[in-house]
C-alpha positions as semicolon CSV with decimal commas, in nm:
position;residue;x (nm);y (nm);z (nm)
1;M;0,000;0,000;0,000
2;D;0,157;0,330;-0,104
3;A;0,143;0,662;0,080
4;R;-0,139;0,808;-0,129
5;E;-0,362;0,508;-0,060
6;R;-0,290;0,533;0,313
7;I;-0,375;0,904;0,315
8;L;-0,695;0,843;0,120
9;F;-0,795;0,561;0,353
10;A;-0,719;0,769;0,664
11;T;-0,922;1,061;0,527
12;F;-1,214;0,833;0,445
13;D;-1,195;0,683;0,795
14;V;-1,212;1,029;0,955
15;V;-1,507;1,129;0,736
16;A;-1,688;0,805;0,821
17;K;-1,636;0,861;1,196
18;N;-1,761;1,220;1,166
19;T;-2,069;1,099;0,980
20;I;-2,137;0,840;1,252
21;N;-2,100;1,117;1,513
22;G;-2,349;1,329;1,319
23;T;-2,088;1,587;1,215
24;R;-2,034;1,645;0,844
25;M;-1,698;1,789;0,742
26;P;-1,700;1,966;0,405
27;M;-1,422;1,858;0,172
């Protein structure tokens, strides 16, 4: 897994957690 994939995955994980918490972060 290269760095870009890790960054994308980490960003997606943060967005998913924020959605679960009811907080939407604009991109």
